[in-house]
Coordinates of C-alpha atoms in Angstrom, one line a residue:
X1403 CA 25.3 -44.5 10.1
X1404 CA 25.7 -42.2 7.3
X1405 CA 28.5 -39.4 7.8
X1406 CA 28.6 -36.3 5.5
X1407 CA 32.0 -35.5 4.2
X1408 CA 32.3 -31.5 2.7
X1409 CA 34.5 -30.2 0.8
X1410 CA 34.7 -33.8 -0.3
X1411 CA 37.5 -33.3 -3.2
X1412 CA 40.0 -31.1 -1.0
X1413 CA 43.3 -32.9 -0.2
X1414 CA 42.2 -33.2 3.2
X1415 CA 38.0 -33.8 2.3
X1416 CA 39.1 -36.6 -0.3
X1417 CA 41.7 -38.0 2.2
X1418 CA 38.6 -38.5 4.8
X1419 CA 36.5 -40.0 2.6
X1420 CA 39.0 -42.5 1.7
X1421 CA 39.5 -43.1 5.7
X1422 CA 36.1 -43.6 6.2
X1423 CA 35.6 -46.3 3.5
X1424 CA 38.6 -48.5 4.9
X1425 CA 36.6 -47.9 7.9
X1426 CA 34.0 -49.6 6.7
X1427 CA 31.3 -46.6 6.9
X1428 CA 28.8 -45.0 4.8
X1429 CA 30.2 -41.9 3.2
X1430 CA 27.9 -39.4 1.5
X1431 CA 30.3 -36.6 -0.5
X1432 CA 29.3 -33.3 -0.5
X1433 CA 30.7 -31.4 -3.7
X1434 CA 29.5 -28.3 -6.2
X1435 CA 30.5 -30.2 -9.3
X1436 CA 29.5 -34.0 -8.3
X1437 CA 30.1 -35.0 -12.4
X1438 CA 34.0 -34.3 -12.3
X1439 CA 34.3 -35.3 -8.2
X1440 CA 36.3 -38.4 -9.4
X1441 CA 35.3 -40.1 -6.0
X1442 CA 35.2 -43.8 -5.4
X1443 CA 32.0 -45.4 -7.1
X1444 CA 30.7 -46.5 -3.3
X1445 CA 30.5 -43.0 -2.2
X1446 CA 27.1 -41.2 -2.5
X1447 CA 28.3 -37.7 -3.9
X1448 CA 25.5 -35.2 -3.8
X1449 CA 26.0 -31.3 -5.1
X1450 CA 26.1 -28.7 -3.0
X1451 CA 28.2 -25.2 -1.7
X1452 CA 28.5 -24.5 2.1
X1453 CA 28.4 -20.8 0.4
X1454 CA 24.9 -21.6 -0.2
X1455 CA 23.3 -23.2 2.8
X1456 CA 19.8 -24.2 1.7
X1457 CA 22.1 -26.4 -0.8
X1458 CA 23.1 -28.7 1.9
X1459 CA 18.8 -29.9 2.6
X1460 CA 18.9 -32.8 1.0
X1461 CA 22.7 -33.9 1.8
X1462 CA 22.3 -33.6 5.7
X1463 CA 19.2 -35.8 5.5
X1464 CA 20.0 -39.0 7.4
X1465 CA 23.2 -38.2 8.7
X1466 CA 24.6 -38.3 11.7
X1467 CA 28.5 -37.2 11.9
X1468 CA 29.2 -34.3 9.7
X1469 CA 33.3 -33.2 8.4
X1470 CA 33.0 -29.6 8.4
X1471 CA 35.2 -27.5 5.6
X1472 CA 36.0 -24.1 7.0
X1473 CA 33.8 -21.4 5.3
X1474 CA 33.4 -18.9 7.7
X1475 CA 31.0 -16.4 6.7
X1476 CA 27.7 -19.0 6.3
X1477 CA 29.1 -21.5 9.6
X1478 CA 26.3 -20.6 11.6
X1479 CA 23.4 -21.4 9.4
X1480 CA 25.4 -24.7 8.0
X1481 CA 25.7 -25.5 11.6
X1482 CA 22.3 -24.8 12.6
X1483 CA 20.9 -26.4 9.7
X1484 CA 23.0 -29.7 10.8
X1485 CA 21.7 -29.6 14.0
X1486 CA 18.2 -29.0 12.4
X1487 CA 18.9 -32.2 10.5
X1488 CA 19.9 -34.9 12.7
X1489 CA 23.3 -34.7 12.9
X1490 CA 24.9 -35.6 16.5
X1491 CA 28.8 -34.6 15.9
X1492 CA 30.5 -32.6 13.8
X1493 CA 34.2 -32.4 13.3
X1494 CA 35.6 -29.4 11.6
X1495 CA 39.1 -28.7 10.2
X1496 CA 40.5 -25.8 11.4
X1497 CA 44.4 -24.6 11.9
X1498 CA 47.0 -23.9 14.7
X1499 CA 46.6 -20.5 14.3
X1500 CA 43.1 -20.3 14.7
X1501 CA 43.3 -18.8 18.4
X1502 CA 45.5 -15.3 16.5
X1503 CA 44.0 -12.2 16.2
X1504 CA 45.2 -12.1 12.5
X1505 CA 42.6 -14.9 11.6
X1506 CA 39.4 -13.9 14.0
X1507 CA 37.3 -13.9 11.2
X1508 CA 38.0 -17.4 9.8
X1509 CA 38.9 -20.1 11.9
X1510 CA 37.4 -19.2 15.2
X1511 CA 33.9 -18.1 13.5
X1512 CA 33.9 -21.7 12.4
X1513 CA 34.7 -23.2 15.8
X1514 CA 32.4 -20.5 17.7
X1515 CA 29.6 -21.4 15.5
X1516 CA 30.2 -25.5 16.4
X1517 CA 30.8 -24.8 20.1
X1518 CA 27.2 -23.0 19.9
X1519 CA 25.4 -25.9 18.3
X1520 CA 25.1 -28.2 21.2
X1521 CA 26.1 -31.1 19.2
X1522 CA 29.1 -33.4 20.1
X1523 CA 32.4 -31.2 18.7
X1524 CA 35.7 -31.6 17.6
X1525 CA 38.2 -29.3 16.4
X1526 CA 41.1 -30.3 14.2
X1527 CA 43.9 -27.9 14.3
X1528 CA 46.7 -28.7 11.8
X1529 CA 50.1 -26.7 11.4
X1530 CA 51.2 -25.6 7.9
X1531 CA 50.4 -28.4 5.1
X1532 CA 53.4 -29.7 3.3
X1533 CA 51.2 -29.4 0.5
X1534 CA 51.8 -25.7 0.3
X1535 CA 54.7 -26.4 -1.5
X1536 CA 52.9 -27.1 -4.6
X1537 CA 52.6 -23.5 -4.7
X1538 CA 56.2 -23.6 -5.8
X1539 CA 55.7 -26.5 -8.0
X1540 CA 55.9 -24.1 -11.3
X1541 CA 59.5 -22.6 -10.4
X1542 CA 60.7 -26.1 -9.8
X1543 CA 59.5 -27.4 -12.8
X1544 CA 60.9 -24.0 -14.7
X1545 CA 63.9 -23.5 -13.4
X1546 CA 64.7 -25.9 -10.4
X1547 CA 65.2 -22.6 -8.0
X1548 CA 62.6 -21.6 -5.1
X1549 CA 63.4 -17.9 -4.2
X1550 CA 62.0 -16.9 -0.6
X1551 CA 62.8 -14.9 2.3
X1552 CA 63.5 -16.3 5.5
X1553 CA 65.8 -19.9 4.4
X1554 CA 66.5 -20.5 7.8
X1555 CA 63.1 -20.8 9.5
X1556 CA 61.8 -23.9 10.9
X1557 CA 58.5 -25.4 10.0
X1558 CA 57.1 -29.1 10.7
X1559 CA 55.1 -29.8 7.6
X1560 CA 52.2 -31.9 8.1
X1561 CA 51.0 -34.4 5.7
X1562 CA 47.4 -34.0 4.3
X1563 CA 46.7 -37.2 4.9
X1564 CA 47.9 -37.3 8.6
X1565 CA 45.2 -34.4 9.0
X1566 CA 42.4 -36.8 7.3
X1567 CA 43.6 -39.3 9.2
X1568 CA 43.3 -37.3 12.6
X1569 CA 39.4 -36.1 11.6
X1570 CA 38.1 -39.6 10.8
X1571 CA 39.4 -41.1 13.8
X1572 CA 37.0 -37.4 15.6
X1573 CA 34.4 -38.8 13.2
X1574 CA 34.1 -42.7 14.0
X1575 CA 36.1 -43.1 17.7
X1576 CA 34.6 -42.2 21.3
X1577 CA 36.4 -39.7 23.9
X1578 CA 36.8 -37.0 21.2
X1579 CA 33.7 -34.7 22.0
X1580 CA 34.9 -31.0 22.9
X1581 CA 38.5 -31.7 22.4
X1582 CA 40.8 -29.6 20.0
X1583 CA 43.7 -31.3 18.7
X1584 CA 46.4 -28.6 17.2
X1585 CA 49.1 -30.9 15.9
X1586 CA 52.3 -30.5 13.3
X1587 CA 54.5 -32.6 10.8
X1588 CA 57.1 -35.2 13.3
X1589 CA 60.1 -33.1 11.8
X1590 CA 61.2 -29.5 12.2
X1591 CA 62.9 -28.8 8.8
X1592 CA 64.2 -25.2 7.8
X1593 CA 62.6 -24.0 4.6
X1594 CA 66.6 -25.0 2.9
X1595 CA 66.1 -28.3 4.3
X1596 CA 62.7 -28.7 2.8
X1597 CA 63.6 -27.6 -0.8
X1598 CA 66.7 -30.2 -0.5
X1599 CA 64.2 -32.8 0.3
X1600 CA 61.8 -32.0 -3.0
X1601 CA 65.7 -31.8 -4.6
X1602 CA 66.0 -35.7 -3.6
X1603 CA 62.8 -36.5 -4.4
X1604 CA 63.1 -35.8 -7.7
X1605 CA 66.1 -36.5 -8.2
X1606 CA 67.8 -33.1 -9.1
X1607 CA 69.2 -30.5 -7.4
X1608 CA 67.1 -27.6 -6.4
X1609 CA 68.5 -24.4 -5.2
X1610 CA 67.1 -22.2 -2.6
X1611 CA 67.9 -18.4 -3.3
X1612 CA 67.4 -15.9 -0.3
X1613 CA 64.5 -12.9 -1.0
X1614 CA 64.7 -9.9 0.2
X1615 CA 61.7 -9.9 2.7
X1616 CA 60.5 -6.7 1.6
X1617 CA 60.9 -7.4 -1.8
X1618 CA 59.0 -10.6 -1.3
X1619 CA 56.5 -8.9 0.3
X1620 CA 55.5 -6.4 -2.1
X1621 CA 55.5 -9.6 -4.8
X1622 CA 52.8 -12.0 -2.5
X1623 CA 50.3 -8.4 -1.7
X1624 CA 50.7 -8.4 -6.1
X1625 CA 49.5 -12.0 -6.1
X1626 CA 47.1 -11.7 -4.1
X1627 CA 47.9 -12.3 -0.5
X1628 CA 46.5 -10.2 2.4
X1629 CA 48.9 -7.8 4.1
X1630 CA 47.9 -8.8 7.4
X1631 CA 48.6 -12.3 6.3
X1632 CA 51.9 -11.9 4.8
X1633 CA 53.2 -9.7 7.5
X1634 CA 52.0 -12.6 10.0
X1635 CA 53.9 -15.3 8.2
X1636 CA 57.0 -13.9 6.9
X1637 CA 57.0 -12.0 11.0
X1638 CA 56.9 -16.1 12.3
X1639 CA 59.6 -16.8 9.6
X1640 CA 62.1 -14.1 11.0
X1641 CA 61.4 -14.9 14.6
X1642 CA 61.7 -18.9 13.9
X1643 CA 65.0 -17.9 11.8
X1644 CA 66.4 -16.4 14.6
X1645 CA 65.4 -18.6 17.2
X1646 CA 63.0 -22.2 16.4
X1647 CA 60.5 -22.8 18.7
X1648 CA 61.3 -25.7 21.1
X1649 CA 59.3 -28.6 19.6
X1650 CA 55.9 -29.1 21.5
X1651 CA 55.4 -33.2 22.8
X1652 CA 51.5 -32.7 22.8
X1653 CA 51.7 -31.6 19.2
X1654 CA 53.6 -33.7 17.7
X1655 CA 51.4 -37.0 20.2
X1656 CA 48.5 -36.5 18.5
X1657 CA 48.7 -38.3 15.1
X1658 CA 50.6 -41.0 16.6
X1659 CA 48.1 -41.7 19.7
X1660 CA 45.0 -40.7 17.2
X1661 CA 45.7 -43.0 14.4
X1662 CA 48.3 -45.7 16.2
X1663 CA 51.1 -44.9 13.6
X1664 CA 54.0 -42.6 13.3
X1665 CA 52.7 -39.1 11.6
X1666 CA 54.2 -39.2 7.6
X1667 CA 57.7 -37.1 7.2
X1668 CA 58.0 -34.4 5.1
X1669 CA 60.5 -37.0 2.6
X1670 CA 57.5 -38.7 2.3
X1671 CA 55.1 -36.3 1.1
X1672 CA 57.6 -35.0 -1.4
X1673 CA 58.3 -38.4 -3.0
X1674 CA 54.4 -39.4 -3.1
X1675 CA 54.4 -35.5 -4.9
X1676 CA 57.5 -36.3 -6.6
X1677 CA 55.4 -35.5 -10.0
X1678 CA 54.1 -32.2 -9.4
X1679 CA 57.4 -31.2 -9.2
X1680 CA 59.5 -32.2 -12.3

């Protein structure tokens, strides 16, 4: 059985693959720059771009399971072509907030267009990756300071590789078809508590200055974020600041009972990440 990993070199898509191979299973890497994929010499890489679905002919051939990266605006004829193809289940990465109105357009296209295919589905929902603090990565290095709004909000990071981890046991295991599994980091940490843990990992303090949300705001539209975006996020961190969530059992179940070992910590992630950060 040969499954079809895209977005192959993503933390996530690269983390699958590797799952897959300890598995035992043939992986077949899809990728639009296969020279510089740096993937394991037993996978098959194969160029392609899920932006361009007539790319994706002659990876699909012969598989059966397909990982499914998130591009929205070609889903349909990716997943029609899939079906077209062979494959018999796909599992596609998707996010906890797939079911707001602020990301109709991305997410929920994705799962619509899956739902629609008649094939065996699975929809893997994480909550916000830990690895979004590499974002900050520059300041820390510069200056050992991260300057946000909102200190006191509480997140549970999720580790990258948990999330892998959680799609290629959807990919390889039984009982998964037409479940969604929306799942978080084991540990609700305020955004302080995170920087302190990035602080010990590298072994250096690293202060955490409060931003004026609206300041911030104006700065992450300049960069490039959408103000529907922002305003969604920094809206969760002033509500979570105020009052965190209670933490949800079925979220924070499903790594464990998925892949029969505790999800990683946040602590983790930052020392494995330790280097990005000094």
């Amino acid at each position: 059985m040969t499954i079809l990993v895209t977005g192959a070199t993503g933390l996530v898509g690269r983390g699958v693959v590797g799952e897959l191979l300890r598995a035992g299973r043939r992986v077949r890497a899809l990728t639009r720059r296969p020279a510089t994929a740096g993937l394991p010499g037993e996978v098959e890489v194969c160029e392609g771009d899920l932006e361009h679905p007539e790319s994706l002919r002659a990876a699909l051939a012969g598989v059966e399971r397909l990982y499914l990266f998130p591009v929205a605006r070609t889903a349909a004829e990716v997943v029609a072509l899939a079906a077209a193809s062979g494959v018999r289940r796909i599992v596609d990465l998707s996010g906890a907030g797939a079911d707001d109105e602020t990301f109709g357009d991305g997410y929920r296209v994705v799962e619509g267009a899956v739902e629609a295919s008649g094939l065996d589905w699975t929809h893997v929902r994480p909550g916000e990756f830990a690895a979004n603090w590499l974002d900050w990565a520059p300041s820390i290095r510069a200056g050992r300071t991260v300057r946000r709004p909102h200190g006191g909000a509480v997140t549970r990071p999720t580790h990258e590789a948990d999330v892998a981890a959680v799609a290629a046991a959807a990919l390889l295991g039984d009982g998964h078809e037409g479940r969604t599994y929306t799942f978080a980091g084991p540990e609700a940490l305020t955004v302080v508590e995170q920087v302190e843990a990035i602080g010990r990992a590298i072994g250096e303090r690293v202060r955490f200055e409060e931003q004026d949300p609206v300041t911030a705001r104006e700065q992450w539209i300049r960069d490039g974020y959408p103000a529907e975006v922002v305003d969604w996020l920094f809206g969760m961190w002033a509500a979570s600041a105020r009052a965190p969530a209670p933490v949800d059992e079925e979220w924070a179940s499903v790594v464990p009972r998925l892949t029969g070992r505790p999800a990683r910590t946040f602590s983790e992630w930052a020392a494995e990440n330790a280097g990005a950060f000094r």
